[in-house]
Coordinates of C-alpha atoms in Angstrom, one line a residue:
M1 CA 22.3 0.4 15.2
N2 CA 19.2 2.2 13.7
R3 CA 16.9 -0.6 14.7
Y4 CA 18.1 -0.5 18.3
L5 CA 17.8 3.2 18.4
L6 CA 14.2 3.1 17.2
A7 CA 13.2 0.3 19.6
G8 CA 14.9 2.2 22.4
C9 CA 13.0 5.4 21.6
A10 CA 9.7 3.5 21.5
A11 CA 10.4 1.9 24.9
A12 CA 11.4 5.2 26.4
A13 CA 8.3 6.9 25.1
L14 CA 6.1 4.3 26.6
A15 CA 8.0 4.5 29.9
L16 CA 7.6 8.3 30.1
G17 CA 3.9 8.0 29.3
A18 CA 3.2 5.3 31.7
G19 CA 4.0 7.0 35.0
A20 CA 1.6 5.8 37.7
A21 CA -0.9 4.2 35.3
N22 CA -4.2 2.9 36.8
A23 CA -4.1 -0.9 36.5
Q24 CA -7.9 -1.0 37.1
A25 CA -8.9 1.1 34.1
K26 CA -11.9 -0.2 32.2
F27 CA -11.7 -0.8 28.5
E28 CA -14.1 0.5 26.0
V29 CA -14.5 -1.8 23.0
K30 CA -15.4 -0.3 19.7
V31 CA -16.5 -2.4 16.7
G32 CA -16.4 -1.0 13.2
G33 CA -15.5 -2.1 9.7
D34 CA -16.2 -1.8 6.0
A35 CA -17.4 -3.8 3.0
Y36 CA -17.8 -3.5 -0.7
F37 CA -19.5 -5.3 -3.5
E38 CA -18.2 -4.7 -7.0
G39 CA -19.3 -5.8 -10.5
G40 CA -17.0 -5.3 -13.4
Y41 CA -17.1 -5.4 -17.2
V42 CA -13.8 -5.8 -19.1
N43 CA -13.1 -5.4 -22.9
E44 CA -9.5 -6.0 -23.6
D45 CA -7.2 -7.0 -26.5
R46 CA -5.9 -10.2 -24.8
D47 CA -9.1 -11.9 -23.8
E48 CA -8.2 -15.5 -24.5
G49 CA -10.3 -17.8 -22.3
A50 CA -11.7 -14.9 -20.3
R51 CA -15.3 -13.8 -19.7
S52 CA -16.2 -10.1 -19.7
V53 CA -18.2 -9.9 -16.4
D54 CA -17.4 -10.9 -12.9
F55 CA -18.3 -9.9 -9.2
R56 CA -16.2 -9.6 -6.1
N57 CA -16.6 -8.5 -2.6
R58 CA -14.8 -8.1 0.7
F59 CA -16.0 -7.7 4.3
R60 CA -13.8 -6.5 7.2
V61 CA -14.6 -6.1 10.9
I62 CA -12.3 -4.0 13.2
V63 CA -12.3 -4.5 17.0
T64 CA -10.6 -1.8 19.1
P65 CA -10.4 -2.1 22.9
T66 CA -9.1 1.2 24.5
A67 CA -8.5 2.5 28.0
K68 CA -7.2 5.6 29.6
A69 CA -5.0 5.8 32.7
D70 CA -5.2 8.5 35.4
N71 CA -2.1 10.1 34.0
G72 CA -3.6 10.6 30.5
L73 CA -1.9 7.6 28.8
E74 CA -4.3 6.0 26.3
Y75 CA -3.6 2.4 25.3
G76 CA -5.2 -0.6 23.7
G77 CA -5.2 -2.8 20.7
R78 CA -6.7 -3.3 17.3
I79 CA -7.5 -6.3 15.2
R80 CA -8.9 -6.3 11.6
M81 CA -10.5 -9.5 10.4
R82 CA -11.4 -10.2 6.8
A83 CA -13.8 -12.5 5.0
N84 CA -11.6 -12.5 1.9
S85 CA -11.9 -15.8 0.0
G86 CA -9.8 -16.6 -3.0
A87 CA -10.3 -18.5 -6.3
N88 CA -12.3 -21.7 -6.8
N89 CA -14.7 -20.7 -4.0
A90 CA -12.1 -21.3 -1.3
R91 CA -13.6 -19.5 1.7
T92 CA -11.1 -18.0 4.1
M93 CA -11.1 -15.8 7.2
D94 CA -7.9 -14.0 8.3
A95 CA -6.6 -11.1 10.4
D96 CA -4.5 -8.8 8.3
R97 CA -3.9 -6.4 11.2
G98 CA -3.3 -7.0 14.8
Y99 CA -1.3 -4.7 17.1
I100 CA -1.2 -3.0 20.5
F101 CA -0.7 0.8 20.9
A102 CA -0.1 3.5 23.4
Q103 CA -0.4 7.2 22.9
G104 CA 0.0 10.5 24.8
A105 CA 1.9 13.7 24.7
F106 CA 4.9 11.7 23.3
G107 CA 2.9 10.7 20.2
Q108 CA 1.8 7.1 19.4
V109 CA 3.6 3.8 19.3
Q110 CA 2.2 0.8 17.5
M111 CA 3.6 -2.7 18.0
G112 CA 2.5 -5.7 15.9
V113 CA 1.1 -6.4 12.5
T114 CA 0.3 -2.9 11.2
N115 CA 1.0 -0.5 8.4
S116 CA 4.3 1.2 8.0
F117 CA 4.4 4.9 8.8
N118 CA 4.4 6.0 5.1
D119 CA 1.7 3.5 4.2
A120 CA -0.5 5.0 7.0
T121 CA 0.2 8.7 6.2
Y122 CA 1.2 8.9 2.5
V123 CA -0.3 11.7 0.3
T124 CA -1.1 11.1 -3.4
A125 CA -3.6 12.2 -6.0
P126 CA -7.2 12.7 -4.6
Q127 CA -9.1 9.4 -5.2
D128 CA -12.2 9.6 -2.9
Y129 CA -14.3 8.0 -5.7
L130 CA -12.4 4.7 -5.1
Q131 CA -13.4 2.3 -2.4
L132 CA -11.7 2.4 0.9
G133 CA -8.4 3.7 -0.3
I134 CA -7.8 0.8 -2.8
Y135 CA -5.9 2.8 -5.4
D136 CA -4.7 -0.2 -7.5
G137 CA -7.9 -2.3 -7.6
V138 CA -8.2 -2.1 -11.4
A139 CA -5.2 -4.4 -11.8
A140 CA -7.2 -7.3 -10.6
W141 CA -9.5 -7.0 -13.5
I142 CA -6.8 -7.1 -16.3
G143 CA -6.5 -10.5 -17.9
Q144 CA -4.1 -13.0 -16.5
T145 CA -2.5 -13.4 -20.0
S146 CA -1.1 -9.9 -19.6
D147 CA 2.4 -9.3 -18.1
I148 CA 1.4 -7.1 -15.1
G149 CA 1.5 -9.6 -12.3
G150 CA 4.3 -11.5 -10.7
G151 CA 7.9 -10.4 -11.0
L152 CA 8.8 -7.3 -9.0
A153 CA 5.1 -6.6 -8.4
G154 CA 5.6 -8.8 -5.4
L155 CA 8.1 -6.3 -4.0
N156 CA 5.8 -3.3 -3.8
G157 CA 2.4 -4.8 -3.8
S158 CA 1.5 -4.0 -7.4
M159 CA 2.8 -1.9 -10.4
L160 CA 0.3 0.8 -9.2
S161 CA 1.5 1.0 -5.6
Q162 CA 1.4 4.7 -4.3
S163 CA 3.0 4.1 -0.9
L164 CA 5.9 2.2 0.6
V165 CA 4.5 -1.2 1.2
V166 CA 7.6 -3.4 0.9
E167 CA 7.3 -4.4 4.5
N168 CA 4.2 -6.5 3.7
N169 CA 2.5 -5.7 6.9
A170 CA 5.0 -7.8 8.8
T171 CA 5.4 -7.5 12.6
K172 CA 7.0 -4.2 13.4
I173 CA 7.3 -1.2 15.7
V174 CA 6.0 2.1 14.4
Y175 CA 6.3 5.6 16.0
F176 CA 4.0 8.6 15.1
S177 CA 5.0 11.9 16.6
P178 CA 2.5 14.5 17.8
R179 CA 1.5 17.0 15.0
F180 CA 3.1 20.4 15.4
A181 CA 2.1 23.3 13.1
G182 CA 0.8 20.7 10.7
L183 CA 4.0 18.6 10.6
Q184 CA 4.3 15.0 11.8
V185 CA 7.3 12.7 11.7
G186 CA 7.6 9.0 12.2
A187 CA 9.7 5.8 11.8
S188 CA 9.4 2.1 11.9
Y189 CA 11.5 -1.0 12.2
T190 CA 10.7 -4.5 10.8
P191 CA 13.0 -7.5 11.5
R192 CA 11.9 -9.4 8.4
N193 CA 9.2 -8.6 5.9
D194 CA 8.1 -12.2 5.6
D195 CA 7.5 -12.7 9.4
S196 CA 4.3 -11.8 11.1
H197 CA 1.9 -12.4 14.1
A198 CA 3.2 -15.1 16.4
S199 CA 5.9 -16.3 14.1
V200 CA 9.6 -16.2 15.3
N201 CA 12.2 -16.4 12.6
R202 CA 15.7 -15.5 13.8
A203 CA 17.5 -17.1 10.8
D204 CA 19.5 -14.9 8.5
L205 CA 18.2 -14.7 4.9
T206 CA 19.1 -17.7 2.8
P207 CA 21.3 -16.8 -0.2
V208 CA 19.6 -17.0 -3.5
T209 CA 20.9 -18.7 -6.6
A210 CA 21.6 -16.2 -9.4
T211 CA 20.4 -18.1 -12.5
G212 CA 21.1 -15.4 -15.0
R213 CA 18.9 -12.4 -14.0
G214 CA 16.5 -12.6 -11.1
F215 CA 15.2 -10.9 -8.0
S216 CA 14.5 -11.4 -4.3
T217 CA 11.5 -9.8 -2.4
T218 CA 12.6 -10.7 1.1
F219 CA 14.6 -8.3 3.3
E220 CA 15.7 -8.0 6.9
D221 CA 16.3 -5.2 9.3
L222 CA 14.0 -2.8 7.5
V223 CA 14.1 0.8 8.8
E224 CA 11.8 3.6 7.7
V225 CA 11.8 7.3 8.3
G226 CA 9.1 9.8 7.1
A227 CA 7.2 13.0 7.5
N228 CA 3.8 14.4 6.5
Y229 CA 2.2 17.8 6.6
S230 CA -1.4 18.9 6.7
N231 CA -2.7 22.5 7.2
T232 CA -5.2 25.0 5.9
F233 CA -4.6 28.7 5.0
G234 CA -7.5 30.9 4.1
G235 CA -9.6 28.1 2.9
V236 CA -6.8 26.4 0.9
S237 CA -5.8 23.0 2.2
L238 CA -2.2 21.7 1.8
K239 CA -1.0 18.1 2.3
A240 CA 2.4 16.5 1.6
S241 CA 4.3 13.4 2.5
A242 CA 7.8 12.0 2.1
G243 CA 9.3 8.6 3.2
Y244 CA 12.4 6.6 2.8
Y245 CA 12.8 2.8 3.5
W246 CA 16.0 0.8 3.5
G247 CA 17.0 -2.8 4.5
S248 CA 19.3 -5.7 3.8
A249 CA 18.9 -8.3 1.1
A250 CA 20.3 -11.8 1.0
G251 CA 23.5 -12.6 -0.8
T252 CA 23.8 -15.0 -3.7
T253 CA 25.6 -18.4 -4.2
T254 CA 27.0 -17.2 -7.5
V255 CA 30.5 -15.6 -7.7
G256 CA 30.3 -12.1 -9.2
A257 CA 26.6 -11.6 -8.6
S258 CA 24.9 -9.6 -5.8
V259 CA 21.4 -8.7 -4.7
E260 CA 20.6 -5.0 -4.3
D261 CA 19.6 -3.9 -0.8
L262 CA 16.3 -2.3 -0.2
N263 CA 16.2 1.5 -1.0
A264 CA 12.8 2.9 -1.6
W265 CA 11.3 6.4 -1.3
Q266 CA 8.0 8.2 -1.8
V267 CA 6.9 11.9 -2.1
G268 CA 3.4 13.3 -2.7
A269 CA 1.4 16.5 -2.4
Q270 CA -2.1 17.7 -2.7
V271 CA -3.8 21.1 -2.6
G272 CA -7.6 21.8 -2.3
Y273 CA -9.9 24.7 -2.4
A274 CA -13.7 25.1 -2.5
G275 CA -14.4 21.4 -3.2
F276 CA -11.6 21.1 -5.8
S277 CA -8.4 19.2 -5.1
L278 CA -5.3 18.5 -7.2
G279 CA -2.4 16.3 -6.4
G280 CA 0.1 13.6 -7.2
S281 CA 2.9 11.3 -6.0
Y282 CA 6.0 9.5 -7.0
T283 CA 7.1 6.2 -5.6
D284 CA 10.5 4.7 -6.4
F285 CA 11.8 1.2 -5.4
G286 CA 15.0 1.6 -7.5
E287 CA 16.7 -1.8 -8.2
S288 CA 15.8 -3.1 -4.7
G289 CA 16.0 -6.9 -4.6
Q290 CA 17.4 -7.2 -8.1
I291 CA 20.2 -9.7 -8.8
Q292 CA 23.1 -7.8 -10.4
T293 CA 25.5 -9.7 -12.7
A294 CA 28.3 -8.5 -15.0
T295 CA 25.8 -8.5 -17.9
S296 CA 22.7 -7.1 -16.2
D297 CA 21.2 -3.8 -17.2
N298 CA 18.1 -3.6 -15.0
E299 CA 15.2 -1.2 -15.1
K300 CA 14.3 0.7 -12.0
S301 CA 10.8 0.1 -10.4
R302 CA 8.8 3.3 -10.1
L303 CA 5.3 4.8 -10.3
W304 CA 4.0 8.3 -10.7
V305 CA 0.4 9.5 -10.4
V306 CA -1.4 12.8 -11.0
G307 CA -5.1 13.6 -10.6
A308 CA -7.9 15.9 -9.6
Q309 CA -11.4 15.7 -8.1
Y310 CA -14.4 17.8 -7.2
T311 CA -16.6 17.3 -4.1
A312 CA -20.1 18.9 -3.7
G313 CA -22.1 17.6 -0.7
P314 CA -22.7 13.8 -1.2
I315 CA -21.2 13.8 -4.8
V316 CA -17.6 13.3 -5.7
V317 CA -16.1 13.1 -9.3
G318 CA -12.5 12.7 -10.2
A319 CA -9.9 11.6 -12.7
N320 CA -6.2 10.6 -12.6
Y321 CA -3.4 9.1 -14.7
K322 CA -1.1 6.4 -13.3
S323 CA 2.1 5.2 -14.9
G324 CA 4.1 2.3 -13.5
K325 CA 7.3 0.7 -14.8
D326 CA 9.7 -2.0 -13.7
A327 CA 12.0 -4.7 -14.9
G328 CA 9.5 -7.5 -15.0
S329 CA 10.7 -11.0 -14.2
L330 CA 14.4 -10.1 -14.7
Y331 CA 15.1 -13.5 -16.1
T332 CA 14.9 -12.0 -19.6
A333 CA 16.3 -8.6 -20.4
G334 CA 13.6 -5.9 -20.8
D335 CA 11.0 -4.0 -18.9
R336 CA 7.3 -3.6 -18.6
T337 CA 5.0 -0.6 -18.2
L338 CA 1.3 -0.1 -17.2
E339 CA -0.5 3.1 -17.9
V340 CA -4.0 3.8 -16.6
Y341 CA -6.4 6.6 -17.4
E342 CA -9.1 6.6 -14.7
F343 CA -12.4 8.4 -14.2
G344 CA -14.8 7.9 -11.3
A345 CA -17.8 9.2 -9.4
G346 CA -19.4 8.5 -6.0
Y347 CA -22.6 9.3 -4.3
T348 CA -23.2 9.0 -0.6
V349 CA -26.8 7.7 -0.2
A350 CA -26.8 7.8 3.6
P351 CA -24.1 8.0 6.3
G352 CA -21.7 5.0 5.7
L353 CA -23.4 3.9 2.4
T354 CA -21.9 5.0 -0.9
L355 CA -22.5 4.1 -4.6
Q356 CA -19.6 4.4 -7.0
A357 CA -18.9 4.1 -10.7
Q358 CA -15.4 3.9 -12.3
Y359 CA -14.0 3.7 -15.8
D360 CA -10.4 2.8 -16.7
Y361 CA -8.5 2.6 -19.9
F362 CA -5.3 0.7 -19.5
K363 CA -2.3 0.0 -21.7
A364 CA 0.3 -2.7 -20.7
E365 CA 3.5 -3.1 -22.7
S366 CA 6.3 -5.6 -22.1
D367 CA 9.6 -6.5 -23.7
L368 CA 9.2 -10.0 -22.2
S369 CA 7.7 -12.9 -24.1
S370 CA 6.0 -16.1 -23.3
A371 CA 6.6 -19.0 -25.6
A372 CA 5.9 -17.4 -29.0
A373 CA 3.6 -14.6 -28.0
D374 CA 4.2 -11.0 -26.8
L375 CA 2.3 -9.9 -23.7
D376 CA 1.2 -6.4 -24.7
N377 CA -2.4 -5.6 -23.8
D378 CA -4.9 -2.7 -23.7
G379 CA -8.5 -2.4 -22.9
H380 CA -11.4 -0.9 -21.0
V381 CA -12.7 -1.7 -17.5
V382 CA -16.1 -0.5 -16.1
L383 CA -16.8 -1.0 -12.4
L384 CA -19.9 -0.4 -10.4
R385 CA -19.9 -0.9 -6.6
T386 CA -21.6 -0.4 -3.3
V387 CA -19.5 0.5 -0.3
L388 CA -20.4 0.2 3.4
A389 CA -18.4 1.8 6.2
F390 CA -19.4 1.5 9.8

C-alpha cells in the first residue's frame, strides 16, 4: 500500500505542475563533472603479499538537459557517466546515474537510477577535506587479507557507510518537498534493489538456503521516508537529518529459519560558526537481511561518526572518528569492527581545483578466522590527491 501511495503522490504532483505546459520549450544542456587522482602509502600489520604504494583515479561527466514550461514547471534529465576501470587494467565505462525529473511549487520528483532521499540529503560530521563526498574511501586501501570486505558490507555499501544506501542506486521514484522554514521532507520507493536502468524483473525474490548462519542483501518493495533541516541563526548554522528505510526480504528453504526484513535508519546533525563546524551521525541497519535460526545470536550492523573542521578561505582542515560494527559473514558466530581515526587538509588552488592530504589510523578486529589465522589488522594510511570539479 505504501508504494502505491508514494507512486500516486508523485503522479499527482507532476499532473498539478504540468498544467498547460509548452511542448515547444527549448532545452538547455549543461555539462559538468568531477575527477580525482590519488596516491596512497600504507603501512599495516597484515601486509602479506602487498605493496605499500599505489595510485587510483576516477573521472565522471554529468550531462543535464533542462527546460521550463510557460506555467513555471521545470523538467529534464540527468546522466552521470564514469571512467571507472577495475582490477587487472580492465577499462570500463558506465552510467551510475540516469533519471528524469520535474520540479515546481510542489517540490521535485526524480524517476530512474538516482540516490535515495536520505543518501542525497544526509547530514554527518563535516568532511570537506575528503574528495567529492567519498567518506569511506580509506577502506579501499586496507589490505585484502583483513576482514573488512564482503559479508554485510554488501548490504550498506561499506562498514563506514554514513547514509542509507541499501537501495544500491536501483531504479526508483524519489520525492523532495519544497523547503519551508529550513525543513524539507521526502520519500522514495524502489521495487527491487538489484534492478536498474532498462531491466524489468517482476519475479518475487527467490528463497535462500539457510546453511547454518548467513545473510541476504536483496530486498523488494523498499520504502523510505526522511527529513532534513538547514538554517542559520545569528551566524550559527544548523543542519540535521533523519531517515528510515524498510522493505521485504526473501524467505528460506529451511524449516525454522527466517530472513530479517530490511529495517534501517539514520540520524545526523552539524553546527557551524565562524569557520568552525562540529557534527556527527549514527547509521543503523539492525539485523536486516540476516538469516535467523534457533541457535543464531547475530550482531547488529551500525556505524557512528563524530568530527570537526575549520575553514579559512581556500584552506580547510579537519578530523573525525569512525566506528563501524557488524556480524561479518554470519556463517561463523562472531562480529567484526573497524575503527578509523582520520585527519585531513585541503587547499583550493583555483576555482574547481583542489589539493588534499589525508592521514588515517585504522584498527580492524574480527572474531572470524580463515584457515588457521585470525584476521585482526591495524595500520596507517597516507593519501595525497588532486580533485577537479567543473
